[in-house]
PDB file of C-alpha atoms in Angstrom:
ATOM      1  CA  MET A   1       0.000   0.000   0.000  1.00  0.00           C
ATOM      2  CA  GLU A   2       1.322   3.456  -0.919  1.00  0.00           C
ATOM      3  CA  ALA A   3       0.022   6.794   0.429  1.00  0.00           C
ATOM      4  CA  LEU A   4      -0.423   9.848  -1.819  1.00  0.00           C
ATOM      5  CA  LEU A   5      -2.225  12.928  -0.453  1.00  0.00           C
ATOM      6  CA  ASP A   6      -4.772  11.208   1.812  1.00  0.00           C
ATOM      7  CA  ILE A   7      -5.480   8.263  -0.487  1.00  0.00           C
ATOM      8  CA  THR A   8      -4.208   4.702  -0.620  1.00  0.00           C
ATOM      9  CA  ILE A   9      -3.212   2.665  -3.657  1.00  0.00           C
ATOM     10  CA  LEU A  10      -3.077  -1.120  -3.647  1.00  0.00           C
ATOM     11  CA  SER A  11      -0.435  -2.084  -6.228  1.00  0.00           C
ATOM     12  CA  TRP A  12       0.084  -5.791  -6.908  1.00  0.00           C
ATOM     13  CA  ASN A  13       1.613  -8.020  -9.574  1.00  0.00           C
ATOM     14  CA  ILE A  14      -1.177 -10.567  -9.434  1.00  0.00           C
ATOM     15  CA  ARG A  15       0.407 -13.034 -11.920  1.00  0.00           C
ATOM     16  CA  GLY A  16      -2.942 -14.129 -13.270  1.00  0.00           C
ATOM     17  CA  ALA A  17      -6.133 -12.358 -12.171  1.00  0.00           C
ATOM     18  CA  HIS A  18      -8.530 -15.186 -12.973  1.00  0.00           C
ATOM     19  CA  ASN A  19      -7.280 -17.944 -10.664  1.00  0.00           C
ATOM     20  CA  ASN A  20      -9.232 -18.602  -7.487  1.00  0.00           C
ATOM     21  CA  ASN A  21      -6.383 -17.812  -5.080  1.00  0.00           C
ATOM     22  CA  ALA A  22      -5.742 -14.447  -6.718  1.00  0.00           C
ATOM     23  CA  ARG A  23      -9.381 -13.416  -6.506  1.00  0.00           C
ATOM     24  CA  ARG A  24      -9.694 -14.624  -2.923  1.00  0.00           C
ATOM     25  CA  ASN A  25      -6.556 -12.744  -1.871  1.00  0.00           C
ATOM     26  CA  LEU A  26      -7.706  -9.647  -3.743  1.00  0.00           C
ATOM     27  CA  LYS A  27     -11.019  -9.680  -1.884  1.00  0.00           C
ATOM     28  CA  ASP A  28      -9.179 -10.051   1.432  1.00  0.00           C
ATOM     29  CA  LEU A  29      -6.909  -7.095   0.620  1.00  0.00           C
ATOM     30  CA  MET A  30      -9.857  -4.919  -0.394  1.00  0.00           C
ATOM     31  CA  ARG A  31     -11.715  -5.801   2.780  1.00  0.00           C
ATOM     32  CA  LYS A  32      -8.671  -5.215   4.997  1.00  0.00           C
ATOM     33  CA  HIS A  33      -7.331  -1.989   3.449  1.00  0.00           C
ATOM     34  CA  ASN A  34     -10.287  -0.486   1.556  1.00  0.00           C
ATOM     35  CA  PRO A  35      -7.885   1.269  -0.856  1.00  0.00           C
ATOM     36  CA  THR A  36      -8.900   4.288  -2.920  1.00  0.00           C
ATOM     37  CA  PHE A  37      -7.260   2.833  -6.032  1.00  0.00           C
ATOM     38  CA  ILE A  38      -6.289  -0.671  -7.103  1.00  0.00           C
ATOM     39  CA  ALA A  39      -3.578  -1.261  -9.698  1.00  0.00           C
ATOM     40  CA  ILE A  40      -2.872  -4.840 -10.718  1.00  0.00           C
ATOM     41  CA  TYR A  41      -0.342  -6.143 -13.222  1.00  0.00           C
ATOM     42  CA  GLU A  42       0.404  -9.275 -15.265  1.00  0.00           C
ATOM     43  CA  THR A  43      -3.294 -10.047 -15.487  1.00  0.00           C
ATOM     44  CA  HIS A  44      -3.142 -12.885 -18.094  1.00  0.00           C
ATOM     45  CA  VAL A  45      -6.828 -12.493 -19.075  1.00  0.00           C
ATOM     46  CA  PRO A  46      -9.069  -9.792 -20.606  1.00  0.00           C
ATOM     47  CA  TYR A  47     -10.781  -7.518 -18.102  1.00  0.00           C
ATOM     48  CA  LEU A  48     -14.207  -8.700 -19.242  1.00  0.00           C
ATOM     49  CA  ARG A  49     -13.410 -12.200 -17.968  1.00  0.00           C
ATOM     50  CA  LEU A  50     -13.648 -10.732 -14.454  1.00  0.00           C
ATOM     51  CA  SER A  51     -16.549  -8.340 -15.060  1.00  0.00           C
ATOM     52  CA  THR A  52     -18.828 -10.334 -12.739  1.00  0.00           C
ATOM     53  CA  PHE A  53     -16.166 -10.353 -10.030  1.00  0.00           C
ATOM     54  CA  TRP A  54     -15.720  -6.575 -10.171  1.00  0.00           C
ATOM     55  CA  ALA A  55     -19.476  -5.974 -10.336  1.00  0.00           C
ATOM     56  CA  ASN A  56     -19.701  -7.476  -6.850  1.00  0.00           C
ATOM     57  CA  THR A  57     -17.098  -5.087  -5.417  1.00  0.00           C
ATOM     58  CA  ASP A  58     -17.026  -1.338  -4.749  1.00  0.00           C
ATOM     59  CA  TYR A  59     -14.511  -0.717  -7.545  1.00  0.00           C
ATOM     60  CA  THR A  60     -14.971   0.567 -11.095  1.00  0.00           C
ATOM     61  CA  PRO A  61     -12.368   0.702 -13.878  1.00  0.00           C
ATOM     62  CA  VAL A  62     -10.477   3.928 -14.550  1.00  0.00           C
ATOM     63  CA  HIS A  63      -8.309   2.606 -17.365  1.00  0.00           C
ATOM     64  CA  ILE A  64      -7.500  -0.874 -18.646  1.00  0.00           C
ATOM     65  CA  ILE A  65      -4.366  -1.919 -20.520  1.00  0.00           C
ATOM     66  CA  GLU A  66      -4.990  -5.481 -21.600  1.00  0.00           C
ATOM     67  CA  ALA A  67      -2.344  -8.166 -21.452  1.00  0.00           C
ATOM     68  CA  ASN A  68      -0.842  -9.523 -24.654  1.00  0.00           C
ATOM     69  CA  GLY A  69      -1.422 -13.201 -23.951  1.00  0.00           C
ATOM     70  CA  HIS A  70       0.293 -13.794 -20.596  1.00  0.00           C
ATOM     71  CA  SER A  71       2.542 -10.751 -21.037  1.00  0.00           C
ATOM     72  CA  GLY A  72       1.867  -7.473 -19.269  1.00  0.00           C
ATOM     73  CA  GLY A  73      -1.502  -5.957 -18.505  1.00  0.00           C
ATOM     74  CA  ILE A  74      -2.282  -3.042 -16.167  1.00  0.00           C
ATOM     75  CA  TRP A  75      -5.727  -2.571 -14.649  1.00  0.00           C
ATOM     76  CA  LEU A  76      -6.460   0.612 -12.699  1.00  0.00           C
ATOM     77  CA  LEU A  77      -9.668   0.757 -10.669  1.00  0.00           C
ATOM     78  CA  LYS A  78     -11.114   3.343  -8.262  1.00  0.00           C
ATOM     79  CA  HIS A  79     -13.402   3.028  -5.253  1.00  0.00           C
ATOM     80  CA  SER A  80     -16.872   4.032  -6.392  1.00  0.00           C
ATOM     81  CA  ALA A  81     -17.501   6.127  -3.264  1.00  0.00           C
ATOM     82  CA  THR A  82     -14.502   8.428  -3.690  1.00  0.00           C
ATOM     83  CA  ASN A  83     -14.908  11.998  -4.956  1.00  0.00           C
ATOM     84  CA  ILE A  84     -11.325  12.186  -6.200  1.00  0.00           C
ATOM     85  CA  LEU A  85     -11.052  13.233  -9.855  1.00  0.00           C
ATOM     86  CA  THR A  86      -8.656  11.339 -12.105  1.00  0.00           C
ATOM     87  CA  THR A  87      -7.412  11.994 -15.628  1.00  0.00           C
ATOM     88  CA  ILE A  88      -5.322   9.645 -17.748  1.00  0.00           C
ATOM     89  CA  THR A  89      -2.362  11.625 -19.094  1.00  0.00           C
ATOM     90  CA  ASP A  90      -0.200   8.877 -20.632  1.00  0.00           C
ATOM     91  CA  SER A  91      -0.679   5.222 -21.487  1.00  0.00           C
ATOM     92  CA  ASN A  92       1.292   2.494 -23.245  1.00  0.00           C
ATOM     93  CA  HIS A  93       1.779  -1.256 -22.889  1.00  0.00           C
ATOM     94  CA  HIS A  94       4.196  -0.868 -19.952  1.00  0.00           C
ATOM     95  CA  SER A  95       2.992   2.217 -18.063  1.00  0.00           C
ATOM     96  CA  LEU A  96      -0.117   4.152 -17.154  1.00  0.00           C
ATOM     97  CA  THR A  97       0.018   7.711 -15.801  1.00  0.00           C
ATOM     98  CA  PHE A  98      -2.900   9.538 -14.238  1.00  0.00           C
ATOM     99  CA  THR A  99      -3.514  12.708 -12.243  1.00  0.00           C
ATOM    100  CA  ILE A 100      -5.164  12.704  -8.842  1.00  0.00           C
ATOM    101  CA  ASN A 101      -7.079  15.895  -8.058  1.00  0.00           C
ATOM    102  CA  ARG A 102      -8.867  16.931  -4.896  1.00  0.00           C
ATOM    103  CA  GLY A 103      -9.645  20.617  -4.443  1.00  0.00           C
ATOM    104  CA  ASN A 104      -6.494  22.585  -5.225  1.00  0.00           C
ATOM    105  CA  ALA A 105      -4.222  19.602  -4.553  1.00  0.00           C
ATOM    106  CA  SER A 106      -2.902  17.684  -7.551  1.00  0.00           C
ATOM    107  CA  SER A 107      -0.482  14.770  -7.913  1.00  0.00           C
ATOM    108  CA  PHE A 108       0.625  12.355 -10.612  1.00  0.00           C
ATOM    109  CA  CYS A 109       0.914   8.604 -10.317  1.00  0.00           C
ATOM    110  CA  THR A 110       2.428   6.188 -12.826  1.00  0.00           C
ATOM    111  CA  CYS A 111       1.714   2.455 -12.608  1.00  0.00           C
ATOM    112  CA  ILE A 112       4.255   0.361 -14.462  1.00  0.00           C
ATOM    113  CA  TYR A 113       4.883  -3.198 -15.456  1.00  0.00           C
ATOM    114  CA  ALA A 114       8.376  -3.225 -16.952  1.00  0.00           C
ATOM    115  CA  SER A 115       9.089  -5.865 -19.557  1.00  0.00           C
ATOM    116  CA  PRO A 116      10.670  -9.105 -18.281  1.00  0.00           C
ATOM    117  CA  ASN A 117      12.936  -8.774 -21.326  1.00  0.00           C
ATOM    118  CA  PRO A 118      15.864  -6.636 -20.062  1.00  0.00           C
ATOM    119  CA  THR A 119      16.634  -5.303 -23.551  1.00  0.00           C
ATOM    120  CA  GLN A 120      13.253  -3.527 -23.595  1.00  0.00           C
ATOM    121  CA  ARG A 121      13.459  -1.839 -20.204  1.00  0.00           C
ATOM    122  CA  PRO A 122      15.781   1.059 -21.226  1.00  0.00           C
ATOM    123  CA  THR A 123      13.047   2.184 -23.647  1.00  0.00           C
ATOM    124  CA  LEU A 124      10.650   2.473 -20.699  1.00  0.00           C
ATOM    125  CA  TRP A 125      13.220   4.361 -18.596  1.00  0.00           C
ATOM    126  CA  THR A 126      13.728   6.824 -21.472  1.00  0.00           C
ATOM    127  CA  HIS A 127       9.974   7.247 -21.878  1.00  0.00           C
ATOM    128  CA  LEU A 128       9.582   8.054 -18.178  1.00  0.00           C
ATOM    129  CA  ILE A 129      12.503  10.492 -18.252  1.00  0.00           C
ATOM    130  CA  ASN A 130      10.804  12.337 -21.119  1.00  0.00           C
ATOM    131  CA  LEU A 131       7.461  12.192 -19.306  1.00  0.00           C
ATOM    132  CA  ASN A 132       9.066  13.777 -16.259  1.00  0.00           C
ATOM    133  CA  HIS A 133       9.561  17.021 -18.234  1.00  0.00           C
ATOM    134  CA  SER A 134       5.775  17.481 -18.477  1.00  0.00           C
ATOM    135  CA  ILE A 135       5.050  16.826 -14.786  1.00  0.00           C
ATOM    136  CA  ASP A 136       4.909  19.863 -12.511  1.00  0.00           C
ATOM    137  CA  ALA A 137       3.447  18.312  -9.340  1.00  0.00           C
ATOM    138  CA  PRO A 138       4.385  15.528  -6.895  1.00  0.00           C
ATOM    139  CA  TRP A 139       4.855  12.289  -8.816  1.00  0.00           C
ATOM    140  CA  MET A 140       4.854   8.710  -7.613  1.00  0.00           C
ATOM    141  CA  ILE A 141       5.783   5.661  -9.703  1.00  0.00           C
ATOM    142  CA  ILE A 142       4.654   2.261  -8.451  1.00  0.00           C
ATOM    143  CA  GLY A 143       4.511  -1.245  -9.835  1.00  0.00           C
ATOM    144  CA  ASP A 144       6.749  -4.038 -11.026  1.00  0.00           C
ATOM    145  CA  PHE A 145      10.046  -2.620 -12.284  1.00  0.00           C
ATOM    146  CA  ASN A 146      11.504  -6.079 -12.970  1.00  0.00           C
ATOM    147  CA  GLU A 147      14.864  -4.667 -11.923  1.00  0.00           C
ATOM    148  CA  THR A 148      17.084  -4.496  -8.859  1.00  0.00           C
ATOM    149  CA  LEU A 149      19.136  -1.458  -7.927  1.00  0.00           C
ATOM    150  CA  LEU A 150      21.740  -2.843  -5.511  1.00  0.00           C
ATOM    151  CA  PRO A 151      23.536  -6.177  -5.014  1.00  0.00           C
ATOM    152  CA  SER A 152      21.945  -6.378  -1.549  1.00  0.00           C
ATOM    153  CA  GLU A 153      18.546  -6.677  -3.244  1.00  0.00           C
ATOM    154  CA  GLN A 154      19.471 -10.017  -4.756  1.00  0.00           C
ATOM    155  CA  ARG A 155      20.661 -13.358  -3.444  1.00  0.00           C
ATOM    156  CA  GLY A 156      21.829 -15.955  -5.936  1.00  0.00           C
ATOM    157  CA  GLY A 157      22.498 -15.543  -9.637  1.00  0.00           C
ATOM    158  CA  VAL A 158      24.720 -12.827 -11.099  1.00  0.00           C
ATOM    159  CA  PHE A 159      23.954  -9.188 -10.298  1.00  0.00           C
ATOM    160  CA  ASN A 160      23.886  -7.134 -13.511  1.00  0.00           C
ATOM    161  CA  HIS A 161      25.731  -3.869 -12.822  1.00  0.00           C
ATOM    162  CA  SER A 162      25.032  -2.427 -16.258  1.00  0.00           C
ATOM    163  CA  ARG A 163      21.264  -2.823 -15.928  1.00  0.00           C
ATOM    164  CA  ALA A 164      21.367  -1.465 -12.383  1.00  0.00           C
ATOM    165  CA  ALA A 165      23.312   1.582 -13.618  1.00  0.00           C
ATOM    166  CA  SER A 166      20.679   2.208 -16.299  1.00  0.00           C
ATOM    167  CA  PHE A 167      17.934   1.958 -13.683  1.00  0.00           C
ATOM    168  CA  SER A 168      19.838   4.264 -11.325  1.00  0.00           C
ATOM    169  CA  ASN A 169      20.381   6.804 -14.112  1.00  0.00           C
ATOM    170  CA  PHE A 170      16.630   6.848 -14.770  1.00  0.00           C
ATOM    171  CA  MET A 171      15.930   7.491 -11.073  1.00  0.00           C
ATOM    172  CA  ASN A 172      18.533  10.258 -10.867  1.00  0.00           C
ATOM    173  CA  SER A 173      17.336  11.896 -14.090  1.00  0.00           C
ATOM    174  CA  CYS A 174      13.822  12.135 -12.642  1.00  0.00           C
ATOM    175  CA  ASN A 175      15.011  13.080  -9.133  1.00  0.00           C
ATOM    176  CA  LEU A 176      13.212  10.056  -7.682  1.00  0.00           C
ATOM    177  CA  LEU A 177      13.497   8.686  -4.164  1.00  0.00           C
ATOM    178  CA  ASP A 178      13.039   5.003  -3.385  1.00  0.00           C
ATOM    179  CA  LEU A 179      10.186   4.700  -0.887  1.00  0.00           C
ATOM    180  CA  THR A 180      10.840   2.622   2.200  1.00  0.00           C
ATOM    181  CA  THR A 181       9.302  -0.824   2.552  1.00  0.00           C
ATOM    182  CA  THR A 182       8.289  -3.104   5.392  1.00  0.00           C
ATOM    183  CA  GLY A 183       7.910  -6.864   5.625  1.00  0.00           C
ATOM    184  CA  GLY A 184      10.058  -9.647   4.228  1.00  0.00           C
ATOM    185  CA  LYS A 185      13.456  -8.777   2.780  1.00  0.00           C
ATOM    186  CA  PHE A 186      12.882 -10.780  -0.398  1.00  0.00           C
ATOM    187  CA  THR A 187       9.595 -10.685  -2.303  1.00  0.00           C
ATOM    188  CA  TRP A 188      10.286 -12.793  -5.405  1.00  0.00           C
ATOM    189  CA  HIS A 189      12.107 -16.013  -6.251  1.00  0.00           C
ATOM    190  CA  ARG A 190      12.673 -18.487  -9.054  1.00  0.00           C
ATOM    191  CA  ASN A 191      14.872 -21.488  -9.740  1.00  0.00           C
ATOM    192  CA  ASN A 192      17.482 -21.189 -12.467  1.00  0.00           C
ATOM    193  CA  ASN A 193      19.296 -24.428 -13.380  1.00  0.00           C
ATOM    194  CA  GLY A 194      18.727 -25.698  -9.865  1.00  0.00           C
ATOM    195  CA  ILE A 195      19.916 -22.452  -8.226  1.00  0.00           C
ATOM    196  CA  ARG A 196      17.328 -20.518  -6.240  1.00  0.00           C
ATOM    197  CA  ILE A 197      17.447 -16.783  -6.960  1.00  0.00           C
ATOM    198  CA  LEU A 198      15.858 -14.404  -4.449  1.00  0.00           C
ATOM    199  CA  SER A 199      15.198 -10.735  -5.150  1.00  0.00           C
ATOM    200  CA  LYS A 200      13.611  -7.835  -3.345  1.00  0.00           C
ATOM    201  CA  LYS A 201      11.906  -4.655  -4.555  1.00  0.00           C
ATOM    202  CA  LEU A 202      11.014  -5.820  -8.039  1.00  0.00           C
ATOM    203  CA  ASP A 203       7.713  -4.297  -6.901  1.00  0.00           C
ATOM    204  CA  ARG A 204       8.541  -0.900  -5.435  1.00  0.00           C
ATOM    205  CA  GLY A 205       7.522   2.728  -5.186  1.00  0.00           C
ATOM    206  CA  LEU A 206       9.476   5.825  -6.255  1.00  0.00           C
ATOM    207  CA  ALA A 207       8.520   9.423  -5.559  1.00  0.00           C
ATOM    208  CA  ASN A 208       9.438  12.912  -6.723  1.00  0.00           C
ATOM    209  CA  VAL A 209       7.982  15.620  -4.469  1.00  0.00           C
ATOM    210  CA  ASN A 210       9.569  18.650  -6.151  1.00  0.00           C
TER     211      ASN A 210
END
């Protein structure tokens, strides 16, 4: 959960929105946190496949970026009772940017699902750097960056310094701060040729308050 103004955003790489466990966990999170916005990634199915599920919740779609097969997908939904105004300002397969307006207060939020293919991620970093030039209010970027910044964020495998430097350059170019996290140190794992690789902060939040 990330706080922006006095709202909350539930941001989650759901890795398949249609399976029973995902829907059950999503309902539990909605009931526990009652977030203002929900952003979910790597959805695997068209939004309409879950239209009945969402119809039985308090959330309505703001903008839907459909997955390409099992690749990508960003769904942004808003609590139906909120009076917060939102406007989509930028959208592509890997990122979705919207404004959050309440009274005279305005902020930007970008939800991202960076490509698992590392050769495609620099294109997203460049896009966000260019987008930064048009943003004149507090800006938060949340989602699945599919990248680690420091060797301490990874256990097992080979840390890629070049990719980390590209990611760091993007953050510095946009004057972004890495938001603090709580909970388990590592949030993602996979086995590679029998070696277990653990990583943290593939899902993270960055903020620019200038």
